[in-house]
Amino acid sequence: MENNITTSLFHYTNSIDALKGIISEGLFANYCAEKFSFNSQEETVGVPMISFCDIPLKRIDGFTERYGNYAIALSKDWGLEHRINPVFYAANEDVIAGLWFWRNYTQKIKDDLAKVGSDGKKISFSLEAGPIPGLADFFNYGNAKEAMLIFYALIKKYESEHKGTMQTNYIESEWRYVVKEDDNIKWLWGEDSYRNWRGDGKHKPEPSNELKKRRLGFSASDIKHIIIKDEIERTILIDWMGDLASIGGGKILNDDDKKLLISRINSMEEIRMDY
């Protein structure tokens, strides 16, 4: 039976310099715009995340234009340990609309209760446990609110438009590391909020200092593949690894680690010929 999944999670990028940065410093989340449409309207959410895909090497050639010709593949066990999850693809807008309604409705109740009491007079209270027993649980549900937001970040439309062409997202087999929304890191709710952050530049802004604190680190043994564009770059990368002092964000390399990294190097050029 043909194997359509891998034992690794691939993160693609578009330059050898970006790949070097990942190998030495680890992976950093940044905001990605997810667009959801329902009831003839479109909503945008900027979610801080890192994307991976679960596509065998024999199938990746058709995706390099979309993802890039460079990649690092980390073990799926490493991914599960770091709470990286597969994406849920939704063709039915009801799922997305329900989540959007839940988020907006609970926020509206919070805002209304903060302004007006049952007798029409303004009141003040805390959503922490104490002043109104059970109220904090109603809004926060322990971990349920957090779980709802993570589920929101793990939903993707079955099909969407990419550079003017409709594409089937389902075949990407995407996995995501999602940074939770908290007091220090806010998601960007709405197109205006995302655009204000994104700006008009060709490249996205660098991750904030708070996002950099949520770095995904790894060791040499976690790496299963290092993919470069062509064979000419193999020597360049090997020479660079000779002077490498850290991997995945701080772990000092020894000679065995460097040998292991070198053994993981493969090129798109070679993959096209051998797979």
Tab-separated table of C-alpha atoms in Angstrom:
chain	number	residue	atom	x	y	z
A	1	MET	CA	0.000	0.000	0.000
A	2	GLU	CA	1.318	3.448	-0.913
A	3	ASN	CA	2.360	5.538	2.077
A	4	ASN	CA	0.882	9.030	1.789
A	5	ILE	CA	2.142	10.336	5.125
A	6	THR	CA	5.589	10.696	6.633
A	7	THR	CA	7.285	10.169	9.979
A	8	SER	CA	8.530	13.765	9.787
A	9	LEU	CA	7.074	17.261	9.714
A	10	PHE	CA	8.514	19.510	6.994
A	11	HIS	CA	8.874	23.269	7.369
A	12	TYR	CA	9.677	24.946	4.037
A	13	THR	CA	11.363	28.266	3.367
A	14	ASN	CA	12.583	30.142	0.301
A	15	SER	CA	16.312	30.754	0.801
A	16	ILE	CA	19.430	29.039	2.075
A	17	ASP	CA	20.037	31.932	4.479
A	18	ALA	CA	16.609	31.415	6.035
A	19	LEU	CA	17.369	27.691	6.334
A	20	LYS	CA	20.676	28.430	8.077
A	21	GLY	CA	18.882	30.697	10.525
A	22	ILE	CA	16.397	27.945	11.382
A	23	ILE	CA	19.134	25.343	11.892
A	24	SER	CA	21.122	27.566	14.229
A	25	GLU	CA	18.408	29.569	16.016
A	26	GLY	CA	15.286	27.390	15.900
A	27	LEU	CA	11.805	28.231	14.634
A	28	PHE	CA	9.883	31.393	15.487
A	29	ALA	CA	6.149	31.927	15.128
A	30	ASN	CA	4.803	34.945	13.285
A	31	TYR	CA	1.346	36.164	12.317
A	32	CYS	CA	-0.385	34.474	9.401
A	33	ALA	CA	-3.697	35.714	8.020
A	34	GLU	CA	-6.477	33.161	7.932
A	35	LYS	CA	-9.564	34.220	5.988
A	36	PHE	CA	-12.932	32.693	6.770
A	37	SER	CA	-16.109	33.305	4.795
A	38	PHE	CA	-19.652	32.663	5.970
A	39	ASN	CA	-23.055	34.283	5.479
A	40	SER	CA	-21.664	36.144	2.437
A	41	GLN	CA	-19.043	37.934	4.499
A	42	GLU	CA	-15.325	37.386	4.992
A	43	GLU	CA	-13.436	37.675	8.255
A	44	THR	CA	-9.684	37.741	8.821
A	45	VAL	CA	-7.723	36.581	11.848
A	46	GLY	CA	-3.971	37.004	12.248
A	47	VAL	CA	-2.787	33.963	14.206
A	48	PRO	CA	0.836	33.552	15.383
A	49	MET	CA	1.901	30.141	14.150
A	50	ILE	CA	4.511	27.956	12.483
A	51	SER	CA	3.322	25.734	9.638
A	52	PHE	CA	4.551	22.285	8.691
A	53	CYS	CA	3.370	19.738	6.150
A	54	ASP	CA	3.139	15.971	6.170
A	55	ILE	CA	3.874	15.314	2.493
A	56	PRO	CA	6.226	12.505	1.360
A	57	LEU	CA	9.305	13.583	-0.585
A	58	LYS	CA	8.040	11.835	-3.715
A	59	ARG	CA	5.081	14.256	-3.792
A	60	ILE	CA	6.761	17.496	-2.824
A	61	ASP	CA	8.015	18.555	-6.260
A	62	GLY	CA	4.590	19.925	-7.156
A	63	PHE	CA	4.523	22.146	-4.057
A	64	THR	CA	7.923	23.852	-4.198
A	65	GLU	CA	6.555	26.908	-6.000
A	66	ARG	CA	4.158	27.430	-3.111
A	67	TYR	CA	6.471	26.520	-0.222
A	68	GLY	CA	10.052	27.105	-1.377
A	69	ASN	CA	12.964	24.843	-2.312
A	70	TYR	CA	14.496	24.664	1.165
A	71	ALA	CA	13.233	22.766	4.188
A	72	ILE	CA	13.973	21.252	7.537
A	73	ALA	CA	12.135	18.091	8.559
A	74	LEU	CA	11.778	17.249	12.230
A	75	SER	CA	10.526	14.008	13.705
A	76	LYS	CA	6.807	13.689	14.259
A	77	ASP	CA	7.517	12.594	17.837
A	78	TRP	CA	9.238	15.950	18.363
A	79	GLY	CA	6.194	17.685	16.886
A	80	LEU	CA	3.726	15.892	19.134
A	81	GLU	CA	5.877	16.654	22.162
A	82	HIS	CA	5.647	20.357	21.276
A	83	ARG	CA	1.853	20.224	20.808
A	84	ILE	CA	1.940	20.625	17.037
A	85	ASN	CA	-1.376	19.477	15.589
A	86	PRO	CA	-2.757	18.547	12.175
A	87	VAL	CA	-5.085	21.067	10.577
A	88	PHE	CA	-8.821	20.403	10.351
A	89	TYR	CA	-10.091	21.177	6.836
A	90	ALA	CA	-13.666	22.432	6.686
A	91	ALA	CA	-15.749	22.610	3.526
A	92	ASN	CA	-18.906	23.500	5.456
A	93	GLU	CA	-19.052	27.144	6.554
A	94	ASP	CA	-21.292	26.273	9.509
A	95	VAL	CA	-18.286	25.060	11.520
A	96	ILE	CA	-16.403	28.314	10.996
A	97	ALA	CA	-19.500	30.472	11.536
A	98	GLY	CA	-20.223	28.707	14.825
A	99	LEU	CA	-16.763	29.419	16.208
A	100	TRP	CA	-16.872	33.031	15.071
A	101	PHE	CA	-20.286	33.475	16.699
A	102	TRP	CA	-19.081	31.942	19.990
A	103	ARG	CA	-16.107	34.280	20.164
A	104	ASN	CA	-18.073	37.434	19.293
A	105	TYR	CA	-21.083	36.561	21.449
A	106	THR	CA	-19.110	35.912	24.634
A	107	GLN	CA	-17.149	39.122	24.070
A	108	LYS	CA	-20.405	41.069	23.636
A	109	ILE	CA	-21.784	39.670	26.898
A	110	LYS	CA	-18.606	40.689	28.698
A	111	ASP	CA	-18.814	44.204	27.297
A	112	ASP	CA	-22.516	44.578	28.098
A	113	LEU	CA	-22.180	43.272	31.649
A	114	ALA	CA	-19.280	45.602	32.286
A	115	LYS	CA	-21.484	48.586	31.387
A	116	VAL	CA	-24.986	47.890	32.638
A	117	GLY	CA	-26.608	46.057	35.545
A	118	SER	CA	-30.048	44.461	35.584
A	119	ASP	CA	-31.630	47.708	36.834
A	120	GLY	CA	-30.081	49.780	34.078
A	121	LYS	CA	-27.437	51.311	36.326
A	122	LYS	CA	-23.759	50.955	35.656
A	123	ILE	CA	-21.966	48.382	37.761
A	124	SER	CA	-18.405	47.230	38.070
A	125	PHE	CA	-17.260	43.728	38.808
A	126	SER	CA	-14.432	41.333	38.191
A	127	LEU	CA	-14.629	38.265	35.999
A	128	GLU	CA	-12.386	36.541	38.508
A	129	ALA	CA	-14.013	34.108	40.905
A	130	GLY	CA	-15.514	35.877	43.925
A	131	PRO	CA	-17.909	38.792	43.270
A	132	ILE	CA	-20.338	36.756	41.182
A	133	PRO	CA	-19.787	33.025	41.761
A	134	GLY	CA	-19.719	31.003	38.569
A	135	LEU	CA	-19.358	33.993	36.238
A	136	ALA	CA	-15.671	33.438	35.591
A	137	ASP	CA	-16.363	29.784	34.853
A	138	PHE	CA	-19.132	30.774	32.426
A	139	PHE	CA	-16.744	32.824	30.310
A	140	ASN	CA	-13.544	30.862	30.723
A	141	TYR	CA	-14.702	27.255	31.204
A	142	GLY	CA	-11.330	26.338	32.658
A	143	ASN	CA	-9.355	25.351	29.564
A	144	ALA	CA	-12.384	25.312	27.250
A	145	LYS	CA	-11.938	28.899	26.061
A	146	GLU	CA	-8.288	28.238	25.269
A	147	ALA	CA	-9.218	25.017	23.483
A	148	MET	CA	-11.850	26.836	21.403
A	149	LEU	CA	-9.305	29.411	20.225
A	150	ILE	CA	-6.747	26.735	19.378
A	151	PHE	CA	-9.406	24.859	17.425
A	152	TYR	CA	-10.169	28.114	15.622
A	153	ALA	CA	-6.492	28.386	14.652
A	154	LEU	CA	-6.420	24.792	13.428
A	155	ILE	CA	-9.317	25.174	10.974
A	156	LYS	CA	-8.571	25.844	7.325
A	157	LYS	CA	-10.885	26.107	4.354
A	158	TYR	CA	-10.926	23.008	2.179
A	159	GLU	CA	-10.387	25.230	-0.870
A	160	SER	CA	-9.168	28.800	-1.196
A	161	GLU	CA	-7.728	31.232	-3.704
A	162	HIS	CA	-3.946	31.548	-3.991
A	163	LYS	CA	-2.458	34.139	-6.350
A	164	GLY	CA	-5.656	34.230	-8.388
A	165	THR	CA	-6.050	30.452	-8.681
A	166	MET	CA	-8.281	28.156	-6.639
A	167	GLN	CA	-6.321	25.495	-4.796
A	168	THR	CA	-7.299	22.481	-2.718
A	169	ASN	CA	-5.740	23.031	0.690
A	170	TYR	CA	-6.570	19.543	1.905
A	171	ILE	CA	-3.712	17.963	-0.071
A	172	GLU	CA	-1.173	20.060	1.869
A	173	SER	CA	-1.595	17.873	4.987
A	174	GLU	CA	-0.686	20.890	7.101
A	175	TRP	CA	0.272	20.799	10.777
A	176	ARG	CA	0.547	23.903	12.969
A	177	TYR	CA	2.268	25.128	16.070
A	178	VAL	CA	-0.013	27.851	17.442
A	179	VAL	CA	0.914	30.477	20.022
A	180	LYS	CA	-1.964	30.930	22.436
A	181	GLU	CA	-3.616	34.304	22.917
A	182	ASP	CA	-2.820	35.793	26.323
A	183	ASP	CA	-2.056	39.125	27.993
A	184	ASN	CA	1.328	39.388	26.248
A	185	ILE	CA	0.422	38.089	22.794
A	186	LYS	CA	-2.822	39.096	21.124
A	187	TRP	CA	-4.228	37.634	17.942
A	188	LEU	CA	-5.112	40.134	15.232
A	189	TRP	CA	-8.890	40.066	14.922
A	190	GLY	CA	-10.125	41.648	11.689
A	191	GLU	CA	-8.602	42.706	8.372
A	192	ASP	CA	-7.738	46.211	9.609
A	193	SER	CA	-5.894	44.884	12.632
A	194	TYR	CA	-3.864	42.484	10.501
A	195	ARG	CA	-3.095	45.103	7.836
A	196	ASN	CA	-1.959	47.620	10.440
A	197	TRP	CA	0.574	45.064	11.649
A	198	ARG	CA	1.548	43.787	8.199
A	199	GLY	CA	2.130	47.141	6.543
A	200	ASP	CA	2.919	47.537	2.839
A	201	GLY	CA	6.406	46.030	2.786
A	202	LYS	CA	7.376	43.026	0.694
A	203	HIS	CA	8.221	41.034	3.806
A	204	LYS	CA	6.392	40.622	7.080
A	205	PRO	CA	7.664	42.455	10.171
A	206	GLU	CA	9.998	40.462	12.395
A	207	PRO	CA	8.354	38.480	15.207
A	208	SER	CA	7.892	40.524	18.372
A	209	ASN	CA	10.126	39.945	21.385
A	210	GLU	CA	7.253	38.142	23.095
A	211	LEU	CA	6.878	35.779	20.150
A	212	LYS	CA	10.622	35.158	20.108
A	213	LYS	CA	10.321	33.905	23.673
A	214	ARG	CA	8.083	31.091	22.347
A	215	ARG	CA	10.804	29.730	20.076
A	216	LEU	CA	10.600	26.085	19.003
A	217	GLY	CA	13.975	24.531	19.714
A	218	PHE	CA	15.331	21.144	18.672
A	219	SER	CA	18.446	18.976	18.815
A	220	ALA	CA	20.467	17.388	16.017
A	221	SER	CA	18.757	14.042	16.624
A	222	ASP	CA	15.319	15.622	16.027
A	223	ILE	CA	16.291	16.567	12.450
A	224	LYS	CA	15.441	13.968	9.802
A	225	HIS	CA	16.017	15.954	6.587
A	226	ILE	CA	17.723	19.186	5.575
A	227	ILE	CA	16.687	20.063	2.032
A	228	ILE	CA	18.506	22.489	-0.248
A	229	LYS	CA	17.671	23.574	-3.779
A	230	ASP	CA	20.505	21.932	-5.736
A	231	GLU	CA	23.719	19.960	-5.299
A	232	ILE	CA	25.932	23.029	-5.736
A	233	GLU	CA	24.733	24.265	-2.343
A	234	ARG	CA	25.678	21.054	-0.519
A	235	THR	CA	29.332	22.095	-0.163
A	236	ILE	CA	28.296	25.600	0.879
A	237	LEU	CA	26.110	24.238	3.666
A	238	ILE	CA	28.687	21.677	4.836
A	239	ASP	CA	31.379	24.372	5.073
A	240	TRP	CA	28.986	26.571	7.039
A	241	MET	CA	28.200	23.714	9.439
A	242	GLY	CA	31.896	23.354	10.197
A	243	ASP	CA	31.797	26.671	12.073
A	244	LEU	CA	28.320	26.206	13.548
A	245	ALA	CA	28.285	26.659	17.331
A	246	SER	CA	24.599	26.139	18.146
A	247	ILE	CA	21.547	24.349	16.889
A	248	GLY	CA	17.854	24.930	17.370
A	249	GLY	CA	18.379	27.935	19.601
A	250	GLY	CA	21.342	27.415	21.853
A	251	LYS	CA	22.522	23.848	22.180
A	252	ILE	CA	26.271	23.676	21.530
A	253	LEU	CA	27.212	21.243	18.799
A	254	ASN	CA	29.868	18.569	19.067
A	255	ASP	CA	31.505	16.781	16.144
A	256	ASP	CA	28.979	13.938	16.252
A	257	ASP	CA	26.114	16.436	15.971
A	258	LYS	CA	27.745	18.064	12.963
A	259	LYS	CA	28.280	14.705	11.264
A	260	LEU	CA	24.625	13.864	11.863
A	261	LEU	CA	23.508	17.163	10.345
A	262	ILE	CA	25.658	16.628	7.259
A	263	SER	CA	24.174	13.155	6.780
A	264	ARG	CA	20.674	14.684	6.709
A	265	ILE	CA	21.361	16.993	3.746
A	266	ASN	CA	19.430	16.292	0.571
A	267	SER	CA	18.661	18.438	-2.463
A	268	MET	CA	15.519	19.045	-4.468
A	269	GLU	CA	17.599	18.221	-7.508
A	270	GLU	CA	18.372	14.771	-6.101
A	271	ILE	CA	14.825	14.212	-4.859
A	272	ARG	CA	13.417	14.833	-8.339
A	273	MET	CA	15.702	12.154	-9.759
A	274	ASP	CA	15.393	9.515	-7.032
A	275	TYR	CA	11.796	9.644	-5.781
